[in-house]
Amino acid sequence: MPKAKITRKSTSIDMTAMCDVSFLLLTFFMLTSKFKPPEAVPVDLPGSRSQIKIDDMMTISVNRDGNVFFGMPTGSDRAALLENMIKFHPEWNLSPAQKKNFEVIESFGFPIAATPQVLNFNEDQYKNYKQPGISIDSTKGELVEWVRQAQHVNPKMRVAIKGDRNSNVTVFRQVIYNLTEKLNIHNLNLITTLSGTSEKGAAGK
Amino acid sequence: MAEMNTSESGGKKKHGGKKRSKKMSTKVDLTPMVDLAFLLITFFMLTTTLNKPNAMGLVMPKKVEDEVKEKVKEYLVLNLILDKDNQIQYYEGMTAIGLKTTTFSKEKGVRDVIYAKMNKIRKEKHPAEEKIIVLIKNTDEAKYNNLVDILDEMSVTGVKTYAIQDVQKVELQAIKNGGSADIVPEK
């Protein structure tokens, strides 16, 4: 009789399959995640405890000096926005290159009349161009026009206001007045960073 | 034996001193690699969700006709006027008399003012469904940060009824006078 063999099972598990899966997932997450686009307008956000996250939104930024900027999240949306604006401003005669330029601008703050000129800028010129901000005047405010056309692009898109913590409330009130009275937008979002509680507590002591 | 024996473990001593040609295994231990991969996955998953901006909801009222406008009960109203240097001027009711100053600090700040008003309403034994109404106003010198902070306080203290309003002239006058302008504000 041959000796009964005890088969010894190895304790090490083949990790190759697991490795495959994990790298597949890794690649997936890396490809699907979007890089945060560079901030066109430096805004020091105020803190709050609110934790609502919103995704699809047009942003109205107010910087420290009270200049107002408008932005849409995706390039295709911006292209559609420009097409809508061209309908009202046929005198612009934009070239395809100018349209392309508009697509890459995350958020902008130049007067409507200056649009063709600004879109002619190359990268460096654009960087050096100090944007005066969009007019929020109650009679001939241009922000209203931009937001209205943006709403035609995507009516479901939410309007978010991104204000600098040191900007004046009056500017912000003016922006809200523009949105509620002229455009009937009553549901707004204020973009904040999470929790400024520690800062507030420190200021109080 | 004096030589170092690294490749073979103690259990295999029975082979004694016989030299054996070492068989290198072709298998690589992939465990650390899996570890690393999952670490990166976790990182990407966390960063992608955290990158969405935080937002605060703000619903502005629709314009209503004058006839539909509801009269608010004066004893429920607390006025907060955001002023310069992170200060808040506040008074109760509809008449800008006896303005007091408070701040955003956690202790003895605006939160305590709101809680005190809530307690006062409760003590006066008004019907339970009558809740505090906060009117938020601002002077020209207030910062946007103050407004976000005060809206945040609303959610912390659980004030359901609040409105952002334009500041009245009498209120500005009262702040200037350091407390009171004894005029009933025009509607």
PDB file of N, CA, C and O in Angstrom, chain A residues 168-178, chain B residues 60 136-138 147 164-167:
ATOM      1  N   ASN A 168     -19.037  93.392  -0.268  1.00  0.00           N
ATOM      2  CA  ASN A 168     -20.097  94.141   0.385  1.00  0.00           C
ATOM      3  C   ASN A 168     -21.446  93.453   0.179  1.00  0.00           C
ATOM      4  O   ASN A 168     -21.728  92.950  -0.891  1.00  0.00           O
ATOM      5  N   VAL A 169     -22.263  93.440   1.208  1.00  0.00           N
ATOM      6  CA  VAL A 169     -23.576  92.794   1.097  1.00  0.00           C
ATOM      7  C   VAL A 169     -24.444  93.507   0.072  1.00  0.00           C
ATOM      8  O   VAL A 169     -25.265  92.892  -0.591  1.00  0.00           O
ATOM      9  N   THR A 170     -24.236  94.799  -0.087  1.00  0.00           N
ATOM     10  CA  THR A 170     -25.077  95.565  -0.989  1.00  0.00           C
ATOM     11  C   THR A 170     -24.989  95.031  -2.422  1.00  0.00           C
ATOM     12  O   THR A 170     -25.998  94.946  -3.124  1.00  0.00           O
ATOM     13  N   VAL A 171     -23.772  94.669  -2.849  1.00  0.00           N
ATOM     14  CA  VAL A 171     -23.601  94.096  -4.186  1.00  0.00           C
ATOM     15  C   VAL A 171     -24.398  92.806  -4.303  1.00  0.00           C
ATOM     16  O   VAL A 171     -25.119  92.573  -5.281  1.00  0.00           O
ATOM     17  N   PHE A 172     -24.283  92.015  -3.269  1.00  0.00           N
ATOM     18  CA  PHE A 172     -24.975  90.734  -3.239  1.00  0.00           C
ATOM     19  C   PHE A 172     -26.494  90.926  -3.305  1.00  0.00           C
ATOM     20  O   PHE A 172     -27.203  90.237  -4.027  1.00  0.00           O
ATOM     21  N   ARG A 173     -26.976  91.918  -2.550  1.00  0.00           N
ATOM     22  CA  ARG A 173     -28.418  92.210  -2.558  1.00  0.00           C
ATOM     23  C   ARG A 173     -28.863  92.636  -3.954  1.00  0.00           C
ATOM     24  O   ARG A 173     -29.947  92.287  -4.411  1.00  0.00           O
ATOM     25  N   GLN A 174     -27.999  93.387  -4.618  1.00  0.00           N
ATOM     26  CA  GLN A 174     -28.300  93.851  -5.967  1.00  0.00           C
ATOM     27  C   GLN A 174     -28.390  92.661  -6.930  1.00  0.00           C
ATOM     28  O   GLN A 174     -29.286  92.599  -7.775  1.00  0.00           O
ATOM     29  N   VAL A 175     -27.463  91.721  -6.772  1.00  0.00           N
ATOM     30  CA  VAL A 175     -27.484  90.517  -7.610  1.00  0.00           C
ATOM     31  C   VAL A 175     -28.778  89.757  -7.382  1.00  0.00           C
ATOM     32  O   VAL A 175     -29.464  89.353  -8.329  1.00  0.00           O
ATOM     33  N   ILE A 176     -29.150  89.597  -6.118  1.00  0.00           N
ATOM     34  CA  ILE A 176     -30.378  88.869  -5.791  1.00  0.00           C
ATOM     35  C   ILE A 176     -31.596  89.595  -6.356  1.00  0.00           C
ATOM     36  O   ILE A 176     -32.514  88.985  -6.896  1.00  0.00           O
ATOM     37  N   TYR A 177     -31.571  90.920  -6.259  1.00  0.00           N
ATOM     38  CA  TYR A 177     -32.671  91.711  -6.795  1.00  0.00           C
ATOM     39  C   TYR A 177     -32.811  91.458  -8.296  1.00  0.00           C
ATOM     40  O   TYR A 177     -33.907  91.237  -8.813  1.00  0.00           O
ATOM     41  N   ASN A 178     -31.670  91.454  -8.990  1.00  0.00           N
ATOM     42  CA  ASN A 178     -31.669  91.155 -10.425  1.00  0.00           C
ATOM     43  C   ASN A 178     -32.324  89.815 -10.712  1.00  0.00           C
ATOM     44  O   ASN A 178     -33.117  89.686 -11.632  1.00  0.00           O
TER      45      ASN A 178
ATOM     46  N   MET B  60     -35.857  83.083  -1.883  1.00  0.00           N
ATOM     47  CA  MET B  60     -36.373  84.437  -1.757  1.00  0.00           C
ATOM     48  C   MET B  60     -37.872  84.402  -2.042  1.00  0.00           C
ATOM     49  O   MET B  60     -38.326  83.619  -2.858  1.00  0.00           O
ATOM     50  N   ILE B 136     -33.842  90.207   8.631  1.00  0.00           N
ATOM     51  CA  ILE B 136     -32.407  90.466   8.478  1.00  0.00           C
ATOM     52  C   ILE B 136     -32.218  91.663   7.559  1.00  0.00           C
ATOM     53  O   ILE B 136     -32.737  91.699   6.447  1.00  0.00           O
ATOM     54  N   LYS B 137     -31.525  92.642   8.051  1.00  0.00           N
ATOM     55  CA  LYS B 137     -31.254  93.839   7.259  1.00  0.00           C
ATOM     56  C   LYS B 137     -29.759  94.104   7.301  1.00  0.00           C
ATOM     57  O   LYS B 137     -29.046  93.480   8.074  1.00  0.00           O
ATOM     58  N   ASN B 138     -29.321  95.015   6.500  1.00  0.00           N
ATOM     59  CA  ASN B 138     -27.894  95.317   6.536  1.00  0.00           C
ATOM     60  C   ASN B 138     -27.622  96.771   6.219  1.00  0.00           C
ATOM     61  O   ASN B 138     -28.349  97.399   5.457  1.00  0.00           O
ATOM     62  N   LEU B 147     -23.647  88.023   6.284  1.00  0.00           N
ATOM     63  CA  LEU B 147     -24.938  87.528   5.830  1.00  0.00           C
ATOM     64  C   LEU B 147     -24.973  85.999   5.851  1.00  0.00           C
ATOM     65  O   LEU B 147     -25.929  85.386   6.326  1.00  0.00           O
ATOM     66  N   ILE B 164     -34.895  88.505   4.314  1.00  0.00           N
ATOM     67  CA  ILE B 164     -33.868  89.515   4.086  1.00  0.00           C
ATOM     68  C   ILE B 164     -34.580  90.748   3.550  1.00  0.00           C
ATOM     69  O   ILE B 164     -35.303  90.672   2.568  1.00  0.00           O
ATOM     70  N   GLN B 165     -34.404  91.846   4.227  1.00  0.00           N
ATOM     71  CA  GLN B 165     -35.129  93.057   3.848  1.00  0.00           C
ATOM     72  C   GLN B 165     -34.192  94.227   3.680  1.00  0.00           C
ATOM     73  O   GLN B 165     -33.059  94.196   4.134  1.00  0.00           O
ATOM     74  N   ASP B 166     -34.730  95.271   3.065  1.00  0.00           N
ATOM     75  CA  ASP B 166     -33.965  96.516   2.977  1.00  0.00           C
ATOM     76  C   ASP B 166     -34.029  97.221   4.317  1.00  0.00           C
ATOM     77  O   ASP B 166     -35.040  97.179   5.012  1.00  0.00           O
ATOM     78  N   VAL B 167     -32.937  97.865   4.646  1.00  0.00           N
ATOM     79  CA  VAL B 167     -32.896  98.589   5.908  1.00  0.00           C
ATOM     80  C   VAL B 167     -33.717  99.878   5.763  1.00  0.00           C
ATOM     81  O   VAL B 167     -33.797 100.464   4.689  1.00  0.00           O
TER      82      VAL B 167
END
